[in-house]
PDB file of C-alpha atoms in Angstrom:
ATOM      1  CA  UNK S   1      97.600  84.127 145.611  1.00 50.00           C
ATOM      2  CA  UNK S   2      98.204  86.102 142.398  1.00 51.00           C
ATOM      3  CA  UNK S   3      97.140  83.369 139.946  1.00 51.00           C
ATOM      4  CA  UNK S   4      93.628  83.120 138.619  1.00 51.00           C
ATOM      5  CA  UNK S   5      92.174  79.656 138.725  1.00 50.00           C
ATOM      6  CA  UNK S   6      90.064  78.816 135.640  1.00 49.00           C
ATOM      7  CA  UNK S   7      86.397  78.129 136.178  1.00 51.00           C
ATOM      8  CA  UNK S   8      85.048  74.750 135.176  1.00 51.00           C
ATOM      9  CA  UNK S   9      83.594  76.173 131.924  1.00 51.00           C
ATOM     10  CA  UNK S  10      86.919  77.804 130.873  1.00 50.00           C
ATOM     11  CA  UNK S  11      89.717  75.936 129.184  1.00 52.00           C
ATOM     12  CA  UNK S  12      93.164  76.305 130.596  1.00 53.00           C
ATOM     13  CA  UNK S  13      95.638  77.216 127.900  1.00 52.00           C
ATOM     14  CA  UNK S  14      99.195  76.143 128.499  1.00 56.00           C
ATOM     15  CA  UNK S  15     101.595  79.049 128.536  1.00 54.00           C
ATOM     16  CA  UNK S  16      98.800  81.655 128.478  1.00 52.00           C
ATOM     17  CA  UNK S  17     100.490  83.555 131.279  1.00 58.00           C
ATOM     18  CA  UNK S  18     103.801  83.635 129.396  1.00 63.00           C
ATOM     19  CA  UNK S  19     104.530  86.626 127.206  1.00 65.00           C
ATOM     20  CA  UNK S  20     106.335  85.811 123.981  1.00 75.00           C
ATOM     21  CA  UNK S  21     109.691  87.506 124.148  1.00 78.00           C
ATOM     22  CA  UNK S  22     111.179  89.167 121.079  1.00 78.00           C
ATOM     23  CA  UNK S  23     114.612  87.595 120.806  1.00 84.00           C
ATOM     24  CA  UNK S  24     115.781  89.560 117.767  1.00 84.00           C
ATOM     25  CA  UNK S  25     118.863  91.670 118.263  1.00 90.00           C
ATOM     26  CA  UNK S  26     118.329  95.418 118.835  1.00 90.00           C
ATOM     27  CA  UNK S  27     119.875  96.357 115.469  1.00 90.00           C
ATOM     28  CA  UNK S  28     117.415  94.143 113.550  1.00 90.00           C
ATOM     29  CA  UNK S  29     114.500  95.708 115.443  1.00 92.00           C
ATOM     30  CA  UNK S  30     115.828  99.217 114.746  1.00 93.00           C
ATOM     31  CA  UNK S  31     116.200  98.536 111.021  1.00 93.00           C
ATOM     32  CA  UNK S  32     112.697  97.088 110.824  1.00 94.00           C
ATOM     33  CA  UNK S  33     111.225 100.150 112.568  1.00 94.00           C
ATOM     34  CA  UNK S  34     113.177 102.457 110.245  1.00 95.00           C
ATOM     35  CA  UNK S  35     111.993 100.595 107.153  1.00 95.00           C
ATOM     36  CA  UNK S  36     108.358 100.966 108.264  1.00 96.00           C
ATOM     37  CA  UNK S  37     108.804 104.742 108.573  1.00 96.00           C
ATOM     38  CA  UNK S  38     110.671 104.906 105.252  1.00 97.00           C
ATOM     39  CA  UNK S  39     107.908 102.967 103.496  1.00 97.00           C
ATOM     40  CA  UNK S  40     105.275 105.334 104.912  1.00 97.00           C
ATOM     41  CA  UNK S  41     107.250 108.408 103.831  1.00 97.00           C
ATOM     42  CA  UNK S  42     107.893 107.080 100.332  1.00 97.00           C
ATOM     43  CA  UNK S  43     104.276 105.984  99.874  1.00 97.00           C
ATOM     44  CA  UNK S  44     103.085 109.396 101.050  1.00 97.00           C
ATOM     45  CA  UNK S  45     105.358 111.206  98.604  1.00 96.00           C
ATOM     46  CA  UNK S  46     104.188 109.057  95.683  1.00 97.00           C
ATOM     47  CA  UNK S  47     100.472 109.421  96.424  1.00 96.00           C
ATOM     48  CA  UNK S  48     100.104 112.937  97.817  1.00 96.00           C
ATOM     49  CA  UNK S  49     101.434 115.241  95.113  1.00 94.00           C
ATOM     50  CA  UNK S  50      99.405 114.987  91.923  1.00 89.00           C
ATOM     51  CA  UNK S  51     101.776 117.079  89.784  1.00 91.00           C
ATOM     52  CA  UNK S  52     104.886 115.209  90.888  1.00 94.00           C
ATOM     53  CA  UNK S  53     106.483 113.176  88.106  1.00 95.00           C
ATOM     54  CA  UNK S  54     109.749 111.996  89.713  1.00 97.00           C
ATOM     55  CA  UNK S  55     110.699 110.954  93.239  1.00 97.00           C
ATOM     56  CA  UNK S  56     114.185 109.858  94.270  1.00 97.00           C
ATOM     57  CA  UNK S  57     114.455 107.580  97.289  1.00 97.00           C
ATOM     58  CA  UNK S  58     117.887 107.475  98.878  1.00 96.00           C
ATOM     59  CA  UNK S  59     119.337 106.099 102.090  1.00 95.00           C
ATOM     60  CA  UNK S  60     122.739 106.171 103.720  1.00 94.00           C
ATOM     61  CA  UNK S  61     122.414 102.473 104.365  1.00 92.00           C
ATOM     62  CA  UNK S  62     123.490  99.208 102.809  1.00 92.00           C
ATOM     63  CA  UNK S  63     120.747  97.237 104.530  1.00 93.00           C
ATOM     64  CA  UNK S  64     118.445  95.446 102.088  1.00 94.00           C
ATOM     65  CA  UNK S  65     115.438  95.855 104.395  1.00 95.00           C
ATOM     66  CA  UNK S  66     115.697  99.658 104.200  1.00 95.00           C
ATOM     67  CA  UNK S  67     116.579  99.720 100.517  1.00 95.00           C
ATOM     68  CA  UNK S  68     115.290  97.121  98.066  1.00 96.00           C
ATOM     69  CA  UNK S  69     112.839  95.858 100.702  1.00 96.00           C
ATOM     70  CA  UNK S  70     111.127  99.252 100.983  1.00 97.00           C
ATOM     71  CA  UNK S  71     111.115  99.720  97.194  1.00 97.00           C
ATOM     72  CA  UNK S  72     109.547  96.289  96.642  1.00 96.00           C
ATOM     73  CA  UNK S  73     106.868  96.851  99.282  1.00 96.00           C
ATOM     74  CA  UNK S  74     105.957 100.243  97.847  1.00 97.00           C
ATOM     75  CA  UNK S  75     105.736  98.934  94.271  1.00 96.00           C
ATOM     76  CA  UNK S  76     103.520  96.056  95.429  1.00 95.00           C
ATOM     77  CA  UNK S  77     100.960  98.640  96.626  1.00 96.00           C
ATOM     78  CA  UNK S  78      98.114  98.725  94.079  1.00 95.00           C
ATOM     79  CA  UNK S  79      97.569 102.451  94.710  1.00 95.00           C
ATOM     80  CA  UNK S  80     101.140 103.210  93.618  1.00 96.00           C
ATOM     81  CA  UNK S  81     100.795 101.151  90.436  1.00 94.00           C
ATOM     82  CA  UNK S  82      97.377 102.685  89.658  1.00 93.00           C
ATOM     83  CA  UNK S  83      98.890 106.160  90.008  1.00 94.00           C
ATOM     84  CA  UNK S  84     101.367 105.261  87.228  1.00 94.00           C
ATOM     85  CA  UNK S  85     104.582 104.997  89.272  1.00 96.00           C
ATOM     86  CA  UNK S  86     107.395 102.821  87.944  1.00 96.00           C
ATOM     87  CA  UNK S  87     110.988 102.240  88.926  1.00 95.00           C
ATOM     88  CA  UNK S  88     113.369 103.890  86.450  1.00 96.00           C
ATOM     89  CA  UNK S  89     116.811 102.630  85.589  1.00 95.00           C
ATOM     90  CA  UNK S  90     119.393 105.152  86.690  1.00 95.00           C
ATOM     91  CA  UNK S  91     123.036 105.309  85.677  1.00 94.00           C
ATOM     92  CA  UNK S  92     123.056 101.959  83.825  1.00 93.00           C
ATOM     93  CA  UNK S  93     126.855 101.966  83.661  1.00 93.00           C
ATOM     94  CA  UNK S  94     127.194 102.072  87.469  1.00 90.00           C
ATOM     95  CA  UNK S  95     128.677  98.683  88.388  1.00 90.00           C
ATOM     96  CA  UNK S  96     126.971  97.938  91.712  1.00 91.00           C
ATOM     97  CA  UNK S  97     123.217  97.561  91.324  1.00 93.00           C
ATOM     98  CA  UNK S  98     120.326  96.896  93.670  1.00 93.00           C
ATOM     99  CA  UNK S  99     119.655  93.284  94.571  1.00 92.00           C
ATOM    100  CA  UNK S 100     116.819  91.403  92.873  1.00 91.00           C
ATOM    101  CA  UNK S 101     114.670  89.245  95.109  1.00 91.00           C
ATOM    102  CA  UNK S 102     114.114  85.702  93.987  1.00 90.00           C
ATOM    103  CA  UNK S 103     110.656  85.361  92.466  1.00 90.00           C
ATOM    104  CA  UNK S 104     110.044  89.130  92.290  1.00 92.00           C
ATOM    105  CA  UNK S 105     109.288  90.943  89.036  1.00 92.00           C
ATOM    106  CA  UNK S 106     110.213  94.316  90.531  1.00 94.00           C
ATOM    107  CA  UNK S 107     113.384  95.539  88.762  1.00 94.00           C
ATOM    108  CA  UNK S 108     115.389  96.520  91.831  1.00 95.00           C
ATOM    109  CA  UNK S 109     118.484  96.053  89.695  1.00 94.00           C
ATOM    110  CA  UNK S 110     117.485  99.443  88.176  1.00 96.00           C
ATOM    111  CA  UNK S 111     118.617 100.994  91.458  1.00 96.00           C
ATOM    112  CA  UNK S 112     122.116 101.866  92.668  1.00 96.00           C
ATOM    113  CA  UNK S 113     123.705 100.258  95.684  1.00 93.00           C
ATOM    114  CA  UNK S 114     127.094 101.412  96.912  1.00 93.00           C
ATOM    115  CA  UNK S 115     129.012  99.125  99.175  1.00 89.00           C
ATOM    116  CA  UNK S 116     131.905 100.268 101.388  1.00 89.00           C
ATOM    117  CA  UNK S 117     134.083  97.342 100.284  1.00 88.00           C
ATOM    118  CA  UNK S 118     133.426  97.564  96.544  1.00 87.00           C
ATOM    119  CA  UNK S 119     132.863 101.263  95.910  1.00 87.00           C
ATOM    120  CA  UNK S 120     135.122 102.874  98.512  1.00 86.00           C
ATOM    121  CA  UNK S 121     132.222 104.791 100.068  1.00 89.00           C
ATOM    122  CA  UNK S 122     130.429 104.605 103.405  1.00 91.00           C
ATOM    123  CA  UNK S 123     127.589 102.943 101.518  1.00 92.00           C
ATOM    124  CA  UNK S 124     124.325 104.290 100.159  1.00 95.00           C
ATOM    125  CA  UNK S 125     121.324 103.368  98.023  1.00 96.00           C
ATOM    126  CA  UNK S 126     119.354 105.283  95.367  1.00 97.00           C
ATOM    127  CA  UNK S 127     116.098 104.449  93.579  1.00 97.00           C
ATOM    128  CA  UNK S 128     114.277 106.684  91.100  1.00 98.00           C
ATOM    129  CA  UNK S 129     110.506 106.520  90.602  1.00 97.00           C
ATOM    130  CA  UNK S 130     108.922 108.094  87.542  1.00 97.00           C
ATOM    131  CA  UNK S 131     105.216 108.566  87.062  1.00 96.00           C
ATOM    132  CA  UNK S 132     104.116 107.470  83.637  1.00 90.00           C
ATOM    133  CA  UNK S 133     101.279 109.796  82.693  1.00 83.00           C
ATOM    134  CA  UNK S 134      99.560 109.165  79.381  1.00 77.00           C
ATOM    135  CA  UNK S 135      99.597 112.053  76.935  1.00 78.00           C
ATOM    136  CA  UNK S 136      96.329 113.709  75.953  1.00 79.00           C
ATOM    137  CA  UNK S 137      96.387 111.722  72.698  1.00 83.00           C
ATOM    138  CA  UNK S 138      96.949 108.428  74.558  1.00 77.00           C
ATOM    139  CA  UNK S 139      94.109 109.272  76.968  1.00 76.00           C
ATOM    140  CA  UNK S 140      91.843 110.040  74.026  1.00 82.00           C
ATOM    141  CA  UNK S 141      92.693 106.725  72.345  1.00 81.00           C
ATOM    142  CA  UNK S 142      92.096 104.823  75.580  1.00 77.00           C
ATOM    143  CA  UNK S 143      88.748 106.564  76.122  1.00 80.00           C
ATOM    144  CA  UNK S 144      87.761 105.858  72.527  1.00 83.00           C
ATOM    145  CA  UNK S 145      88.705 102.194  72.907  1.00 80.00           C
ATOM    146  CA  UNK S 146      86.710 101.981  76.141  1.00 79.00           C
ATOM    147  CA  UNK S 147      83.680 103.590  74.460  1.00 82.00           C
ATOM    148  CA  UNK S 148      84.049 101.242  71.518  1.00 81.00           C
ATOM    149  CA  UNK S 149      84.279  98.224  73.812  1.00 77.00           C
ATOM    150  CA  UNK S 150      81.287  99.378  75.860  1.00 77.00           C
ATOM    151  CA  UNK S 151      79.267 100.072  72.735  1.00 71.00           C
ATOM    152  CA  UNK S 152      80.423  97.056  70.723  1.00 60.00           C
ATOM    153  CA  UNK S 153      76.851  95.775  70.628  1.00 49.00           C
ATOM    154  CA  UNK S 154      75.680  98.991  69.005  1.00 51.00           C
ATOM    155  CA  UNK S 155      76.274  99.129  65.272  1.00 50.00           C
ATOM    156  CA  UNK S 156      76.023 102.343  63.235  1.00 46.00           C
ATOM    157  CA  UNK S 157      73.194 102.375  60.700  1.00 47.00           C
ATOM    158  CA  UNK S 158      75.440 103.691  57.975  1.00 48.00           C
ATOM    159  CA  UNK S 159      79.032 104.585  57.193  1.00 51.00           C
ATOM    160  CA  UNK S 160      78.059 108.291  57.136  1.00 51.00           C
ATOM    161  CA  UNK S 161      76.701 108.142  60.690  1.00 54.00           C
ATOM    162  CA  UNK S 162      79.872 106.407  61.939  1.00 54.00           C
ATOM    163  CA  UNK S 163      82.091 108.970  60.202  1.00 57.00           C
ATOM    164  CA  UNK S 164      80.083 111.877  61.627  1.00 52.00           C
ATOM    165  CA  UNK S 165      80.394 110.409  65.134  1.00 53.00           C
ATOM    166  CA  UNK S 166      84.152 110.001  64.708  1.00 58.00           C
ATOM    167  CA  UNK S 167      84.546 113.604  63.503  1.00 54.00           C
ATOM    168  CA  UNK S 168      82.525 114.851  66.467  1.00 49.00           C
ATOM    169  CA  UNK S 169      84.700 112.841  68.853  1.00 53.00           C
ATOM    170  CA  UNK S 170      87.845 114.321  67.321  1.00 53.00           C
ATOM    171  CA  UNK S 171      86.488 117.869  67.550  1.00 48.00           C
ATOM    172  CA  UNK S 172      85.457 117.259  71.152  1.00 48.00           C
ATOM    173  CA  UNK S 173      88.925 115.857  71.975  1.00 49.00           C
ATOM    174  CA  UNK S 174      90.714 118.939  70.612  1.00 45.00           C
ATOM    175  CA  UNK S 175      89.039 121.150  73.196  1.00 43.00           C
ATOM    176  CA  UNK S 176      89.990 118.710  75.930  1.00 42.00           C
ATOM    177  CA  UNK S 177      93.683 118.893  75.020  1.00 40.00           C
ATOM    178  CA  UNK S 178      93.754 122.683  75.362  1.00 39.00           C
ATOM    179  CA  UNK S 179      91.916 122.473  78.674  1.00 39.00           C
ATOM    180  CA  UNK S 180      94.334 119.870  79.997  1.00 40.00           C
ATOM    181  CA  UNK S 181      97.402 121.918  79.065  1.00 36.00           C
ATOM    182  CA  UNK S 182      95.931 125.020  80.669  1.00 37.00           C
ATOM    183  CA  UNK S 183      94.939 123.058  83.772  1.00 38.00           C
ATOM    184  CA  UNK S 184      98.439 121.581  84.126  1.00 40.00           C
ATOM    185  CA  UNK S 185     100.069 125.001  83.771  1.00 38.00           C
ATOM    186  CA  UNK S 186      97.776 126.461  86.409  1.00 38.00           C
ATOM    187  CA  UNK S 187      98.380 123.454  88.690  1.00 41.00           C
ATOM    188  CA  UNK S 188     102.120 123.946  88.607  1.00 38.00           C
ATOM    189  CA  UNK S 189     101.825 127.647  89.385  1.00 39.00           C
ATOM    190  CA  UNK S 190      99.621 127.019  92.393  1.00 38.00           C
ATOM    191  CA  UNK S 191     101.723 124.324  94.045  1.00 38.00           C
TER     192      UNK S 191
END
């Protein structure tokens, strides 16, 4: 009485009434849910604070999913890379390092992993992210290179004209440096 009989124009799909049961153990499910939250929190911290230059991610866990797994996922996010975030090597002399994933270029061995058996601790994990922000001079060089590349089809009529343009660019850049320093100082005071 409770089953719906398919019409002639509908295909009957075997097992359509069956719900796929999640057979993973409760601990695996819990760790996966935690790692999703941890990834969201870490991503938020790396993308939401423009003046932030260092973020330390730490767990009281020895589970790879929550540790290196979260770090790898975050560093695979193009927004994180575009914002200049990189994994920094911390305490290079510490003997137990994060685990590298086969085929991954992400240096999770820059992180620290403490194991209860090896390090006589309850176990924990630490990763340090540093934002690489180009200096005013590096920004100026990059902008100049971009202008040069964009204008590579334009050729100066004379050496004097090219030199005058270069001097003007340098004078213009000097003002930008002062403005950037002042802007950064004000930004730190306001946040």
